CSV table of C-alpha atoms and ligand atoms in Angstrom, one decimal:
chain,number,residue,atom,x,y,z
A,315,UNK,CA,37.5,139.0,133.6
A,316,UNK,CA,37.7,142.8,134.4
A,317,UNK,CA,34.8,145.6,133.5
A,318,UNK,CA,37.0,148.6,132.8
A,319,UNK,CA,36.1,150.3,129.7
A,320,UNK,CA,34.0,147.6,127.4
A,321,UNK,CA,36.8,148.3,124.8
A,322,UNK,CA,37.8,145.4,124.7
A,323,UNK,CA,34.4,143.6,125.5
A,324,UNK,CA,32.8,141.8,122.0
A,325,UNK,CA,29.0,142.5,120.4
A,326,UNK,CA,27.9,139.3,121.5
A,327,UNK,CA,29.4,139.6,125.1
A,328,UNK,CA,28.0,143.1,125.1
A,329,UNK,CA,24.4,141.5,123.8
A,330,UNK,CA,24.2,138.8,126.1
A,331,UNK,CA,24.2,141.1,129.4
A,332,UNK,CA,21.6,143.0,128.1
A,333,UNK,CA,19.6,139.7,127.2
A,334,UNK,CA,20.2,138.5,130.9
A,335,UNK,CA,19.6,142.1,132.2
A,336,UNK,CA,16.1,142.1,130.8
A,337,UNK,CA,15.3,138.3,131.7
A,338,UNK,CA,16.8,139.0,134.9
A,339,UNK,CA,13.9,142.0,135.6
A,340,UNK,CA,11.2,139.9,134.4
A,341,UNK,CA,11.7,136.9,136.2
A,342,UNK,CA,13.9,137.8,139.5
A,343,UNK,CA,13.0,134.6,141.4
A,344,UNK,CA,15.0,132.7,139.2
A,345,UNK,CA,18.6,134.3,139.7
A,346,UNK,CA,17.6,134.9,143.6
A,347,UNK,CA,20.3,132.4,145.0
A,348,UNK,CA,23.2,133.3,141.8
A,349,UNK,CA,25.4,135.0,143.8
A,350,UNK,CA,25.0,132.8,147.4
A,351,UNK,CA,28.0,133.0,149.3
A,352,UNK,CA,29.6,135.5,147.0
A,353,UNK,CA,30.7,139.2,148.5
A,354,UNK,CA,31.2,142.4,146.8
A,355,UNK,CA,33.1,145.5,148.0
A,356,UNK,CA,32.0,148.9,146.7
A,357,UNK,CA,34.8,150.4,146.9
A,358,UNK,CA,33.8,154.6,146.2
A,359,UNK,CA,36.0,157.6,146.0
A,360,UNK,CA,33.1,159.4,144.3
A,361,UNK,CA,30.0,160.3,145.1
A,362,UNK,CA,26.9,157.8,143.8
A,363,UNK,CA,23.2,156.9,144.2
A,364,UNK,CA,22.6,155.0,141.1
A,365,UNK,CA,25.7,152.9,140.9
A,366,UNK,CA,26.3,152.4,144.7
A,367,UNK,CA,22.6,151.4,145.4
A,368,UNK,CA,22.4,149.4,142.6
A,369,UNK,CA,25.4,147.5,143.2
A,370,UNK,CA,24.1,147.0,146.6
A,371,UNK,CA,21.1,145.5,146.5
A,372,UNK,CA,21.3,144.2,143.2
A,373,UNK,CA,24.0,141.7,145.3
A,374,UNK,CA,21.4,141.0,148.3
A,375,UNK,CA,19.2,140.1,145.8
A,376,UNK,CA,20.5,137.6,143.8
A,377,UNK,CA,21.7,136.1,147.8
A,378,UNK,CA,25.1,137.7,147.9
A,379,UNK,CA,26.1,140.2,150.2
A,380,UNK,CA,27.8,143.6,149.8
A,381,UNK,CA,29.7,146.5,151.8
A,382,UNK,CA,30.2,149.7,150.6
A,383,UNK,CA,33.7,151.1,151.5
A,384,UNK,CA,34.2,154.8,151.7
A,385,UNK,CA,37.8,155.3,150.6
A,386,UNK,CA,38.0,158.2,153.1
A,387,UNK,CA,37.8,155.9,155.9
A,388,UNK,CA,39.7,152.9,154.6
A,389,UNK,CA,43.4,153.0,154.7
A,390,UNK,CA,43.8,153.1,151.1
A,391,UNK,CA,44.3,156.8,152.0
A,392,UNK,CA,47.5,156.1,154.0
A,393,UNK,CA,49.9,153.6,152.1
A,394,UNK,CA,50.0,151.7,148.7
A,395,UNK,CA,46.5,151.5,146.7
A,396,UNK,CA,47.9,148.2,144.8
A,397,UNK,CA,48.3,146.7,148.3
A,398,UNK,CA,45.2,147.3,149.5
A,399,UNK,CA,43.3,145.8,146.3
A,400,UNK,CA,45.6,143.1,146.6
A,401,UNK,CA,44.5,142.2,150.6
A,402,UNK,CA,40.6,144.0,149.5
A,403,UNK,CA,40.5,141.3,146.4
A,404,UNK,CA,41.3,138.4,148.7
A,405,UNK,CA,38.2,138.6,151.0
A,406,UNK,CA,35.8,139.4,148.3
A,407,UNK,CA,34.6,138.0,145.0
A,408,UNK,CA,34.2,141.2,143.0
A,409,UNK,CA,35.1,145.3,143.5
A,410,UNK,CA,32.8,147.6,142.1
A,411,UNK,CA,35.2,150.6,142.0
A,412,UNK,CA,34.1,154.2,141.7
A,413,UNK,CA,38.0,155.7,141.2
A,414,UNK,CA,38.4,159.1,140.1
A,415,UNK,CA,41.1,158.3,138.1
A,416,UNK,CA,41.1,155.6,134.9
A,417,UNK,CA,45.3,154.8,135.5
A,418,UNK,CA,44.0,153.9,138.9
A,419,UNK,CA,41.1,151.3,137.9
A,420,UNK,CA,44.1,149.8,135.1
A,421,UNK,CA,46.3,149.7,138.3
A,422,UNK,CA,43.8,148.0,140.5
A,423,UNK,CA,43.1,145.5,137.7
A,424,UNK,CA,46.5,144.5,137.6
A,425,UNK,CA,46.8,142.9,141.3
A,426,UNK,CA,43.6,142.2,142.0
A,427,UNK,CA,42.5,138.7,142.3
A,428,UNK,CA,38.8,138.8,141.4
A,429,UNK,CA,37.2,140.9,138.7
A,430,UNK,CA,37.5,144.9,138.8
A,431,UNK,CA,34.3,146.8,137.8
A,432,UNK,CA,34.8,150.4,136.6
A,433,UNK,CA,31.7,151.6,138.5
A,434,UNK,CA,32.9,155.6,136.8
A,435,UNK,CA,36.0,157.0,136.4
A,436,UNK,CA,36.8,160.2,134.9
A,437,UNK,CA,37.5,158.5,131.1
A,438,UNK,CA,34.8,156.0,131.4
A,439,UNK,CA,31.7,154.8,132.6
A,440,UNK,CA,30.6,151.1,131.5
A,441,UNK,CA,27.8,149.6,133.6
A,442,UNK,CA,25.3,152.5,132.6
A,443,UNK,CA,26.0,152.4,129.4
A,444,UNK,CA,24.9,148.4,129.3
A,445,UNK,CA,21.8,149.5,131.7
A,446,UNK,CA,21.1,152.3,128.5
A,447,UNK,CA,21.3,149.5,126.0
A,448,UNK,CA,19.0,147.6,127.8
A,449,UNK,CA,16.5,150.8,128.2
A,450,UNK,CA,17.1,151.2,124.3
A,451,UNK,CA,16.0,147.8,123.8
A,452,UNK,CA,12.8,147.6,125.6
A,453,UNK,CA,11.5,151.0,124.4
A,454,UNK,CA,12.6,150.3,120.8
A,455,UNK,CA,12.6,146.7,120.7
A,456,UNK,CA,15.8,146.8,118.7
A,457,UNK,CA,19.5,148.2,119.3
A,458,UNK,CA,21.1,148.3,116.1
A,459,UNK,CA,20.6,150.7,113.8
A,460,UNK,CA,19.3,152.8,116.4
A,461,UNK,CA,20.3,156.7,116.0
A,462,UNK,CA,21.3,157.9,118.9
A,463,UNK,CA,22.7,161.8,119.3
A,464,UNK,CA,24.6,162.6,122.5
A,465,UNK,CA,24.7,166.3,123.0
A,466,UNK,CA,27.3,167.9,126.2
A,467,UNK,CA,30.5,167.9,127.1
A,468,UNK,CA,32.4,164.8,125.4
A,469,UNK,CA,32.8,162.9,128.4
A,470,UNK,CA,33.2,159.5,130.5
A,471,UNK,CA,29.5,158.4,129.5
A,472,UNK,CA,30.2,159.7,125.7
A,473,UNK,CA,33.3,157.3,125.5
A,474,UNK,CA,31.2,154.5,126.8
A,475,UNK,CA,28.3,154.9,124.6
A,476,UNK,CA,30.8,155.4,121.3
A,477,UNK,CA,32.7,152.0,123.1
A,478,UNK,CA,29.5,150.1,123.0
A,479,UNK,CA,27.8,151.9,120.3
A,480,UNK,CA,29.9,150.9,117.7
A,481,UNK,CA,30.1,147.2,118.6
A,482,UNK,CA,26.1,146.6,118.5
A,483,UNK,CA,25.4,148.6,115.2
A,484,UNK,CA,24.3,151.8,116.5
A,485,UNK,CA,24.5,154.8,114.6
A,486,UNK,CA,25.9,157.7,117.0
A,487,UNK,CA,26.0,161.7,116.1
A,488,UNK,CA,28.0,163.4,118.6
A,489,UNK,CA,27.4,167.3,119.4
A,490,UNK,CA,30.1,168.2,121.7
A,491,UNK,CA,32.1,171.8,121.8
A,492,UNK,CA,34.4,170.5,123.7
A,493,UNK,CA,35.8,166.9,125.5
A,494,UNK,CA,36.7,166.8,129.4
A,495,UNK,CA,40.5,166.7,129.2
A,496,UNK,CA,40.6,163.2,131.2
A,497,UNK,CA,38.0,161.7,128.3
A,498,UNK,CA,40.0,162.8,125.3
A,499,UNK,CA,40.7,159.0,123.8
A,500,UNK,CA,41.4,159.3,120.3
A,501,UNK,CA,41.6,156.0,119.2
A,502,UNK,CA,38.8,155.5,120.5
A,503,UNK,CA,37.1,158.2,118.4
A,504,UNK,CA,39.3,157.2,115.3
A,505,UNK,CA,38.1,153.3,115.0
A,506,UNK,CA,34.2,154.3,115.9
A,507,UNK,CA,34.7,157.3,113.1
A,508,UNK,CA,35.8,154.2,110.6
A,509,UNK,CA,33.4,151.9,111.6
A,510,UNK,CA,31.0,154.3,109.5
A,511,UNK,CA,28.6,154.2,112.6
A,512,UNK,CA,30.0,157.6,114.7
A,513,UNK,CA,30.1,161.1,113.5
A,514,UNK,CA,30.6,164.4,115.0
A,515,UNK,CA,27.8,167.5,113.7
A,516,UNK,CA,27.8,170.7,115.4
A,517,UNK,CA,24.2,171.1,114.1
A,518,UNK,CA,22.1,169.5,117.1
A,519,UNK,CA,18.6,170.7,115.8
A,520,UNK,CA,19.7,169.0,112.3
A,521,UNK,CA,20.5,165.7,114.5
A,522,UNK,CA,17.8,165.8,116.9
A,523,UNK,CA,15.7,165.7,113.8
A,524,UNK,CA,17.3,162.3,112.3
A,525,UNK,CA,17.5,160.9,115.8
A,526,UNK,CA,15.3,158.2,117.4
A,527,UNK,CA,17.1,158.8,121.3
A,528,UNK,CA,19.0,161.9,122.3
A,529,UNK,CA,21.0,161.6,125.2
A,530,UNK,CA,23.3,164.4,127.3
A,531,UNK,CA,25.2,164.4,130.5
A,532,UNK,CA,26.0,166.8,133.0
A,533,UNK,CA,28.6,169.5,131.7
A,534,UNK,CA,30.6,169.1,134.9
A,535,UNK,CA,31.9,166.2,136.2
A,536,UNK,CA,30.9,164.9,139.8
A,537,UNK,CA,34.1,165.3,141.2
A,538,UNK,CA,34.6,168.9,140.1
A,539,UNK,CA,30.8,170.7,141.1
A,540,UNK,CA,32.1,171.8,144.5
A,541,UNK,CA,35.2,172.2,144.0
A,542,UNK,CA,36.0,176.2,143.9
A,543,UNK,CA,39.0,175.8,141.8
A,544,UNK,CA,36.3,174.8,139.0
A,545,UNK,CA,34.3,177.6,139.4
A,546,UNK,CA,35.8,179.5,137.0
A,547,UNK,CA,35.5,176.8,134.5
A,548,UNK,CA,32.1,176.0,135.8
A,549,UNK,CA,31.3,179.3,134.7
A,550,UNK,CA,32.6,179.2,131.2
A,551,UNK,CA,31.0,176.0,130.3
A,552,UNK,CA,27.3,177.4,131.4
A,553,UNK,CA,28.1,180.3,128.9
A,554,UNK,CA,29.6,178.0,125.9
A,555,UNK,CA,26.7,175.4,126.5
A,556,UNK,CA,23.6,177.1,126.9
A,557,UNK,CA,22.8,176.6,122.8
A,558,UNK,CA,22.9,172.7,123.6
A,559,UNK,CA,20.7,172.3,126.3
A,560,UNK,CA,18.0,170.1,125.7
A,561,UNK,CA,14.5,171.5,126.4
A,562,UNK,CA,11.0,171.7,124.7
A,563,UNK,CA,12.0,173.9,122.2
A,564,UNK,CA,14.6,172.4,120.5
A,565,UNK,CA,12.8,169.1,120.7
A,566,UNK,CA,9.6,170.3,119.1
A,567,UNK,CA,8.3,168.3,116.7
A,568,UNK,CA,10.2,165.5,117.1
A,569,UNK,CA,9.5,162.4,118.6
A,570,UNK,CA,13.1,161.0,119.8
A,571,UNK,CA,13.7,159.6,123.1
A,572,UNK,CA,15.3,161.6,125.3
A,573,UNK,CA,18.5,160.2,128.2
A,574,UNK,CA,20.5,161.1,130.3
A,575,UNK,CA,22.5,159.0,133.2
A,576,UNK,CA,21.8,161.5,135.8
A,577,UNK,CA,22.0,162.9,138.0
A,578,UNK,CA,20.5,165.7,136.0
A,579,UNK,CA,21.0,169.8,136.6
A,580,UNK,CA,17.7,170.7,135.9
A,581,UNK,CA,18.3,174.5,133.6
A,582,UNK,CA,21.7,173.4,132.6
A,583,UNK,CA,22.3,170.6,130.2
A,584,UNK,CA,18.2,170.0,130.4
A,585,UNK,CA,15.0,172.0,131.4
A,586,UNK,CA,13.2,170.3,133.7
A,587,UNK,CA,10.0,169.9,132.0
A,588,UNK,CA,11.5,167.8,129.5
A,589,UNK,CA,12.7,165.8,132.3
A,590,UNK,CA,8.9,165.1,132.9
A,591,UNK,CA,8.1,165.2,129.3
A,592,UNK,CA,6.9,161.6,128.3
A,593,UNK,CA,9.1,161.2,125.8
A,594,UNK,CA,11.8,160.7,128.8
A,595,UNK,CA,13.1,157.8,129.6
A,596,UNK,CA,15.9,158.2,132.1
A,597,UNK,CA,13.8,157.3,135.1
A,598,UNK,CA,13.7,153.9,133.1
A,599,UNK,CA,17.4,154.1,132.6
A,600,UNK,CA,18.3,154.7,136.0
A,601,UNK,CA,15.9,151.4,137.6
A,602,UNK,CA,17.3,149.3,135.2
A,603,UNK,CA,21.0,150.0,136.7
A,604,UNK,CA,19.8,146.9,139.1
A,605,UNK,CA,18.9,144.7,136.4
A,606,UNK,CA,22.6,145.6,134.3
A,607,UNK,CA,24.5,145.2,137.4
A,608,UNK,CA,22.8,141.6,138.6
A,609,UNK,CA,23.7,140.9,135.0
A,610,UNK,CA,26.8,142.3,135.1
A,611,UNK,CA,28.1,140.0,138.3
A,612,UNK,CA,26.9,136.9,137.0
A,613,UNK,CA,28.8,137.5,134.1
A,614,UNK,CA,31.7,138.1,135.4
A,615,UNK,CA,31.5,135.5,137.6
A,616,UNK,CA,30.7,133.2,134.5
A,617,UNK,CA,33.7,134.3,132.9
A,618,UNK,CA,35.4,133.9,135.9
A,619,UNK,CA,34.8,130.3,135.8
A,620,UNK,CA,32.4,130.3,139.0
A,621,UNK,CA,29.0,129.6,137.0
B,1416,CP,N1,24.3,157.5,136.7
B,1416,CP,C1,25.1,157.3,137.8
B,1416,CP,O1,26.1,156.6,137.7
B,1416,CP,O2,24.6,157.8,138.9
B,1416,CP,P1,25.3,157.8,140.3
B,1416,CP,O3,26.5,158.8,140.1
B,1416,CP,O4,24.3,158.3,141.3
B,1416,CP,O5,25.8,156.5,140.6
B,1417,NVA,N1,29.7,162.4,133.6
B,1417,NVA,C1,29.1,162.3,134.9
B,1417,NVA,C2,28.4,160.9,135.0
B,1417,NVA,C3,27.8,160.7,136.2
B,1417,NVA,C4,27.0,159.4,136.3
B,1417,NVA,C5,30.2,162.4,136.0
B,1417,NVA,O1,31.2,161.8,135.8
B,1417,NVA,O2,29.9,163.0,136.9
């Protein structure tokens, strides 16, 4: 019922919200009165543009209605969080949660009444990776066997593509130094390493040039880019990353899609004329956030038993 990770989530499951995702942008008329009735809370301790705005109006357009919660005016910041998704889940029909920690979206899943969407923690981040898919699917007309190379930080985004990846038949090359401390999942890496269809190279040029979509994130979390205490670290990763960033050298020659979730630090993991270059697609990733999430709530809505 729950979005938390897509771990547990199965190819065709996985499959069919892209399907719907793309019928859904073609021909919005026909999904305009899905969610009458039905309420979503967005409930954010992060930061967002893509994921709250999406969330937001994808709702309102399908005839639902949404509020975005700011936990630092709620009183989830004063007494028990399970007690307030408890009384939150009993007004509302879904929670799109933005929670900076992963134990905390587990924990709201556990009492809440309606389904729990990970909207981005710090281990994973689900609902872009199915609005990538989808992106992958209209500019390729095919997802698996598609070679995909994420290059950056293994993080939250990583895990979700490796999550996904390996369930629809996509072939993933990861160039990462180093992992975020709160992404490092193992068994994740383990079963997509066994699958045959995830590897790691520390060569990017070499993967760049078997890859038809190269993707990279930022190479410091959202929650951490003000936060002084990181600035040290900040400061390290510029240094250790610089060889990966993707720019119009590295990508001469080759004709491979380029991604990334943004928001993007233009001069850090990517320059920003390749940002502008046409082989870009992550203006096209970031609209069809909409599209994934109108699919994503009627699906768990279906699988809630409510369509
Ligand atoms: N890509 C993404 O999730 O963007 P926001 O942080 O702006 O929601
Ligand atoms: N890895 C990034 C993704 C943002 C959409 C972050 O967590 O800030």
């Amino acid at each position: 019922m729950h979005l938390i990770s897509l771990k547990d989530w199965t190819r065709e499951e996985i499959l069919d919200v892209v399907e719907r995702s793309i019928e859904i942008k073609r021909f919005p008329n026909k999904f305009e009165n899905l969610m009458r009735g039905r309420s979503l809370a967005l409930l954010f301790q992060k930061t967002s543009t893509r994921t709250r705005c999406a969330g937001e109006v994808g709702m309102s357009q399908l005839g639902g209605h949404a509020f975005f919660l700011d936990w630092g005016v709620t009183n989830f910041v004063l007494t028990d969080f399970q007690d307030e998704i408890r009384v939150l889940s009993a007004y509302v029909d879904v929670i799109l949660a933005r929670l900076l920690k992963h134990a905390d979206v587990i924990r709201a899943a556990e009492v809440s009444s309606v389904p729990i969407i990970n909207g981005c923690c710090d281990r994973y981040h689900p609902t872009q990776i199915l609005a990538d898919l989808m992106t992958i699917q209209e500019k390729l007309g095919r997802i698996e066997g598609v070679k995909l190379t994420y290059v950056g930080i293994h993080n939250n985004v990583c895990n979700s593509l490796i999550a996904a990846g390996m369930k629809v038949g996509m072939e993933i090359t990861i160039v990462a130094p180093m992992t975020n401390p709160a992404a490092a999942d193992e068994a994740l890496l383990a079963e997509a390493c066994r699958t045959g269809l995830c590897r790691s190279s520390e060569c990017l040029s070499e993967a760049i040039a078997e890859s038809d979509v190269v993707y990279t994130d930022t190479w410091v979390d959202m929650e951490f880019f003000g936060n002084p205490e990181f600035e040290d670290e900040k400061q390290r990763r510029i240094e250790l990353m610089q060889p990966y960033q993707l720019n119009n050298a590295i990508m001469e020659g080759h004709n491979a899609l380029v991604m990334h979730c943004l928001p993007a630090h233009r001069g850090y993991e990517i320059s920003g004329n390749l940002i502008a270059d046409p082989r870009s697609i992550m203006f096209d990733q970031s609209e069809n956030r909409l599209y994934g999430m109108k699919a994503l709530f009627a699906e768990v809505m279906r699988r809630n038993g409510a369509e």
